[in-house]
mmCIF file of C-alpha atoms in Angstrom:
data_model
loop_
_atom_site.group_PDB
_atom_site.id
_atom_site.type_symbol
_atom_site.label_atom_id
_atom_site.label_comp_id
_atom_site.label_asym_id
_atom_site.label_seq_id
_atom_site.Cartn_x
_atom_site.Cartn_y
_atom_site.Cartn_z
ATOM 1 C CA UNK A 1 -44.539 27.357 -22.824
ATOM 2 C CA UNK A 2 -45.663 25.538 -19.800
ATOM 3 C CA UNK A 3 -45.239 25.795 -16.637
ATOM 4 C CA UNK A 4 -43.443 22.524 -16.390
ATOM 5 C CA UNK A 5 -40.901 23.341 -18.955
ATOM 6 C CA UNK A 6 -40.058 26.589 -17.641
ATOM 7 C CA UNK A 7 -39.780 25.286 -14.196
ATOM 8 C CA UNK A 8 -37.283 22.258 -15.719
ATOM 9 C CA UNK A 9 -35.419 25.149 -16.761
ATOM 10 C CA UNK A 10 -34.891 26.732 -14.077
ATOM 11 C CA UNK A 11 -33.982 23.891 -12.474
ATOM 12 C CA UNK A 12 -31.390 23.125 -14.692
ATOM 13 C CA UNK A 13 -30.165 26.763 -14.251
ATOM 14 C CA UNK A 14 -29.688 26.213 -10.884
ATOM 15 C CA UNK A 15 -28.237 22.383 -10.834
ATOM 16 C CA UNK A 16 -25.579 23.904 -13.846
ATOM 17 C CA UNK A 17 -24.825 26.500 -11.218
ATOM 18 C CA UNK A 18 -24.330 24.028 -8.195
ATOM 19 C CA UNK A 19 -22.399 21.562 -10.128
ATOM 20 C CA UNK A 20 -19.655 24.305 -11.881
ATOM 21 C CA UNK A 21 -21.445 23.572 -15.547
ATOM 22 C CA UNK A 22 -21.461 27.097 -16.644
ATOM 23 C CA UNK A 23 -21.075 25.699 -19.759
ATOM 24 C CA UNK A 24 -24.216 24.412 -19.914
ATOM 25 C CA UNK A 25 -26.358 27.663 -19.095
ATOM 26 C CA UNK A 26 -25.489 28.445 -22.704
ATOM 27 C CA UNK A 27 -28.640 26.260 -23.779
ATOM 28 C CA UNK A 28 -30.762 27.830 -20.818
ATOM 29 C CA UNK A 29 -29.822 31.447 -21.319
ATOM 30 C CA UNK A 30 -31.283 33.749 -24.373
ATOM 31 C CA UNK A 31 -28.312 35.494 -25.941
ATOM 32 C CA UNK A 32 -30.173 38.784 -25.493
ATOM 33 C CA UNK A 33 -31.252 37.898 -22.302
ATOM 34 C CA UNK A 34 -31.236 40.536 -19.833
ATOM 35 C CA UNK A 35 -30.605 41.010 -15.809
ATOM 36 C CA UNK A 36 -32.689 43.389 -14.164
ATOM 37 C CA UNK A 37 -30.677 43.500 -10.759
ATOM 38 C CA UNK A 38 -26.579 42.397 -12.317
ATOM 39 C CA UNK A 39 -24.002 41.856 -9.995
ATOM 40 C CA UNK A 40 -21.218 44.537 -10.221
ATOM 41 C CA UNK A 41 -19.555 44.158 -13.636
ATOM 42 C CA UNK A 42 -21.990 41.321 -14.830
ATOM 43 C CA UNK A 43 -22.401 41.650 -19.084
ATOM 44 C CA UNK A 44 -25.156 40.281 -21.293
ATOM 45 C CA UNK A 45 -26.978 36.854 -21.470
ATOM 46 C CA UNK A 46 -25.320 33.531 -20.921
ATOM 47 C CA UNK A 47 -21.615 35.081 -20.678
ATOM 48 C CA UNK A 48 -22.737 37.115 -17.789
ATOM 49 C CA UNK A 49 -24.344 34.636 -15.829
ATOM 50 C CA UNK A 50 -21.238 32.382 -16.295
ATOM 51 C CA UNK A 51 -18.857 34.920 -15.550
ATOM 52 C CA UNK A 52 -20.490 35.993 -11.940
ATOM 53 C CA UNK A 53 -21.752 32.357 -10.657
ATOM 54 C CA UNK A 54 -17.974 31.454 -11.596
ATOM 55 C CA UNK A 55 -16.140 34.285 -8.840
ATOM 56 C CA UNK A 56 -19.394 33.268 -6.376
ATOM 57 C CA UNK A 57 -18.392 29.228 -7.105
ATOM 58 C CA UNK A 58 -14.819 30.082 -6.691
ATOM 59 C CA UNK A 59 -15.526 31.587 -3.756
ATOM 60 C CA UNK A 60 -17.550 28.948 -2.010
ATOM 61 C CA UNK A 61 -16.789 25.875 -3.807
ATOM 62 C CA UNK A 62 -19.316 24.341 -2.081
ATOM 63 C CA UNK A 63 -22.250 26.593 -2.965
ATOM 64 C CA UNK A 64 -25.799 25.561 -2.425
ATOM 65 C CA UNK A 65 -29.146 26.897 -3.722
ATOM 66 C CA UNK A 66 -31.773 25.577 -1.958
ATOM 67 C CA UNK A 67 -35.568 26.599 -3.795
ATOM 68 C CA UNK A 68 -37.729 27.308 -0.517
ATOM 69 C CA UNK A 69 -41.027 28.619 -2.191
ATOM 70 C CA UNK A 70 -42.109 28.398 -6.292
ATOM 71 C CA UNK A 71 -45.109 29.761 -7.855
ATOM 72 C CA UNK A 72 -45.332 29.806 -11.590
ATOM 73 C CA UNK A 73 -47.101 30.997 -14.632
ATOM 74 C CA UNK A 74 -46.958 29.932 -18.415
ATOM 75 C CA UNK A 75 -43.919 32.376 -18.754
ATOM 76 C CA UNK A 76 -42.830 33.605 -15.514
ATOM 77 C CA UNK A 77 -41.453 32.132 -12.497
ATOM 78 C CA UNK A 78 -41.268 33.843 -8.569
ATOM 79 C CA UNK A 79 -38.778 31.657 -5.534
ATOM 80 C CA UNK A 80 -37.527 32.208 -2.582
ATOM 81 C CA UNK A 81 -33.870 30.790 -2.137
ATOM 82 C CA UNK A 82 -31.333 30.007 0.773
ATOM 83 C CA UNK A 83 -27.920 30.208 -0.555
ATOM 84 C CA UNK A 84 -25.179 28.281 1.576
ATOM 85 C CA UNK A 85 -21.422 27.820 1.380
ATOM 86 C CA UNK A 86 -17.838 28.370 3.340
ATOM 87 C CA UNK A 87 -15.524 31.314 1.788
ATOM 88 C CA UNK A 88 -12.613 29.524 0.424
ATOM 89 C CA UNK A 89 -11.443 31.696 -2.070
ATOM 90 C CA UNK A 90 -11.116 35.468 -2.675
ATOM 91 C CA UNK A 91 -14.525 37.091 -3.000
ATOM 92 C CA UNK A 92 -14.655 40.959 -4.547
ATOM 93 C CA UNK A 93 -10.632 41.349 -3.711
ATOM 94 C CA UNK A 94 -11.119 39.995 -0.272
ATOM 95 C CA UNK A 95 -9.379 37.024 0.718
ATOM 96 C CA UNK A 96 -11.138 33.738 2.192
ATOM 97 C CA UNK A 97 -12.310 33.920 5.441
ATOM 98 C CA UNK A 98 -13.252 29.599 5.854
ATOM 99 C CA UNK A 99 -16.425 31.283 7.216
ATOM 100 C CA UNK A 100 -19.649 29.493 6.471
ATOM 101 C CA UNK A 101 -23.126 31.463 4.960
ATOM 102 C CA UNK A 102 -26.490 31.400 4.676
ATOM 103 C CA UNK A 103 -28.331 33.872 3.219
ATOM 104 C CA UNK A 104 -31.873 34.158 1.318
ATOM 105 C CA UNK A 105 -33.298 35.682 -1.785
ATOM 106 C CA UNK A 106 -35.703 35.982 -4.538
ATOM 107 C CA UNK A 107 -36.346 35.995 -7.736
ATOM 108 C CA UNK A 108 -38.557 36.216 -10.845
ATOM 109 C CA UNK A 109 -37.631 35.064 -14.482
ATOM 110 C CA UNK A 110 -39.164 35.375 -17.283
ATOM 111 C CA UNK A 111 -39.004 32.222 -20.209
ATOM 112 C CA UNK A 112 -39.654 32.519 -24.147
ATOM 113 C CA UNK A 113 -41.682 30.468 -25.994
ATOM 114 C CA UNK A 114 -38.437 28.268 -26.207
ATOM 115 C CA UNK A 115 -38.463 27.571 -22.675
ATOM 116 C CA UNK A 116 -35.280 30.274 -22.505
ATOM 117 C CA UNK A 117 -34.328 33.010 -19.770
ATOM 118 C CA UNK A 118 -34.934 36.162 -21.561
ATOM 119 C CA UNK A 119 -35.351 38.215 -18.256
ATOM 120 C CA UNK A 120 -34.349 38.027 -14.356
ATOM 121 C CA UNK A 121 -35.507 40.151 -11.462
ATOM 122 C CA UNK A 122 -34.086 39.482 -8.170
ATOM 123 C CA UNK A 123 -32.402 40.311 -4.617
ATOM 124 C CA UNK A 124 -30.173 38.509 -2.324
ATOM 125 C CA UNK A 125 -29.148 39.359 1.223
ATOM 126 C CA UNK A 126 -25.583 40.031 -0.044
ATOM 127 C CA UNK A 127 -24.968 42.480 2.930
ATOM 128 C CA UNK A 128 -25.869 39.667 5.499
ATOM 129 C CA UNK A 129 -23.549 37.784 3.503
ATOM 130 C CA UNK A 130 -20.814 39.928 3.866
ATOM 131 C CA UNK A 131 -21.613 40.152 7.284
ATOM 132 C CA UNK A 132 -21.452 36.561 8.201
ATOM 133 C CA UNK A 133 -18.123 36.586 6.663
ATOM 134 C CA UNK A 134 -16.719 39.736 8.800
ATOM 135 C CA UNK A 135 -16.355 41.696 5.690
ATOM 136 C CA UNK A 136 -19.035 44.295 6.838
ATOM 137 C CA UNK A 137 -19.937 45.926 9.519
ATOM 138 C CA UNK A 138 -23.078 44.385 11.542
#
């Protein structure tokens, strides 16, 4: 694939994310697609994904990805993120704060020759997170 198409993808990952259209990461996703680095409790390929961006969206409705830094290669992607949004619903059994984050991360995925997500590597300040939102000691 090339790096174009994999970099549409993941683009569309990330506006089906931002917009609530889990639905649609179904056609992005690889059924056997697997997640280095899951969140607590995440399962398998597309389900997963739509299962733990849907608590993090209910959480912050407004949620943000903003792609700081790309590089790219025929199969494999590598960006740096800054993920904002204000606590507005429970997050992990803890109630909403109305506090507002901003926190970075990374991340590399890996694309089939169908321009599909068949592997993700990747880290996120979720303690800073947590932190911003008084739900963690500084």
């Amino acid at each position: 694939m090339s790096q174009q198409t994999n970099i549409a993808a993941q683009t569309a990952f990330g506006e089906a994310v931002v917009a609530g259209d889990l639905d649609a990461l179904d056609a992005i996703v690889a059924t056997d697609s697997i997640d280095h680095d899951p969140a607590p409790g995440q399962g398998p390929g597309p389900d997963g994904y739509k299962a733990m961006f849907g608590e993090l969206r209910s959480a912050f409705p407004d949620l943000h990805v903003q792609v700081e830094h790309l590089l790219a290669t025929d199969d494999e992607l590598a960006f740096a993120y800054v993920i904002t949004g204000t606590h507005l619903g429970p997050l992990m059994g803890r109630p909403a704060t109305g506090r507002k984050v901003s926190y970075r991360g990374m991340q590399i995925s890996r694309f089939d020759g169908d321009g599909k997500l068949v592997e993700r590597w990747g880290s996120s300040d979720e303690l800073g997170m947590l932190r911003q939102l008084g739900l963690a000691e500084a």
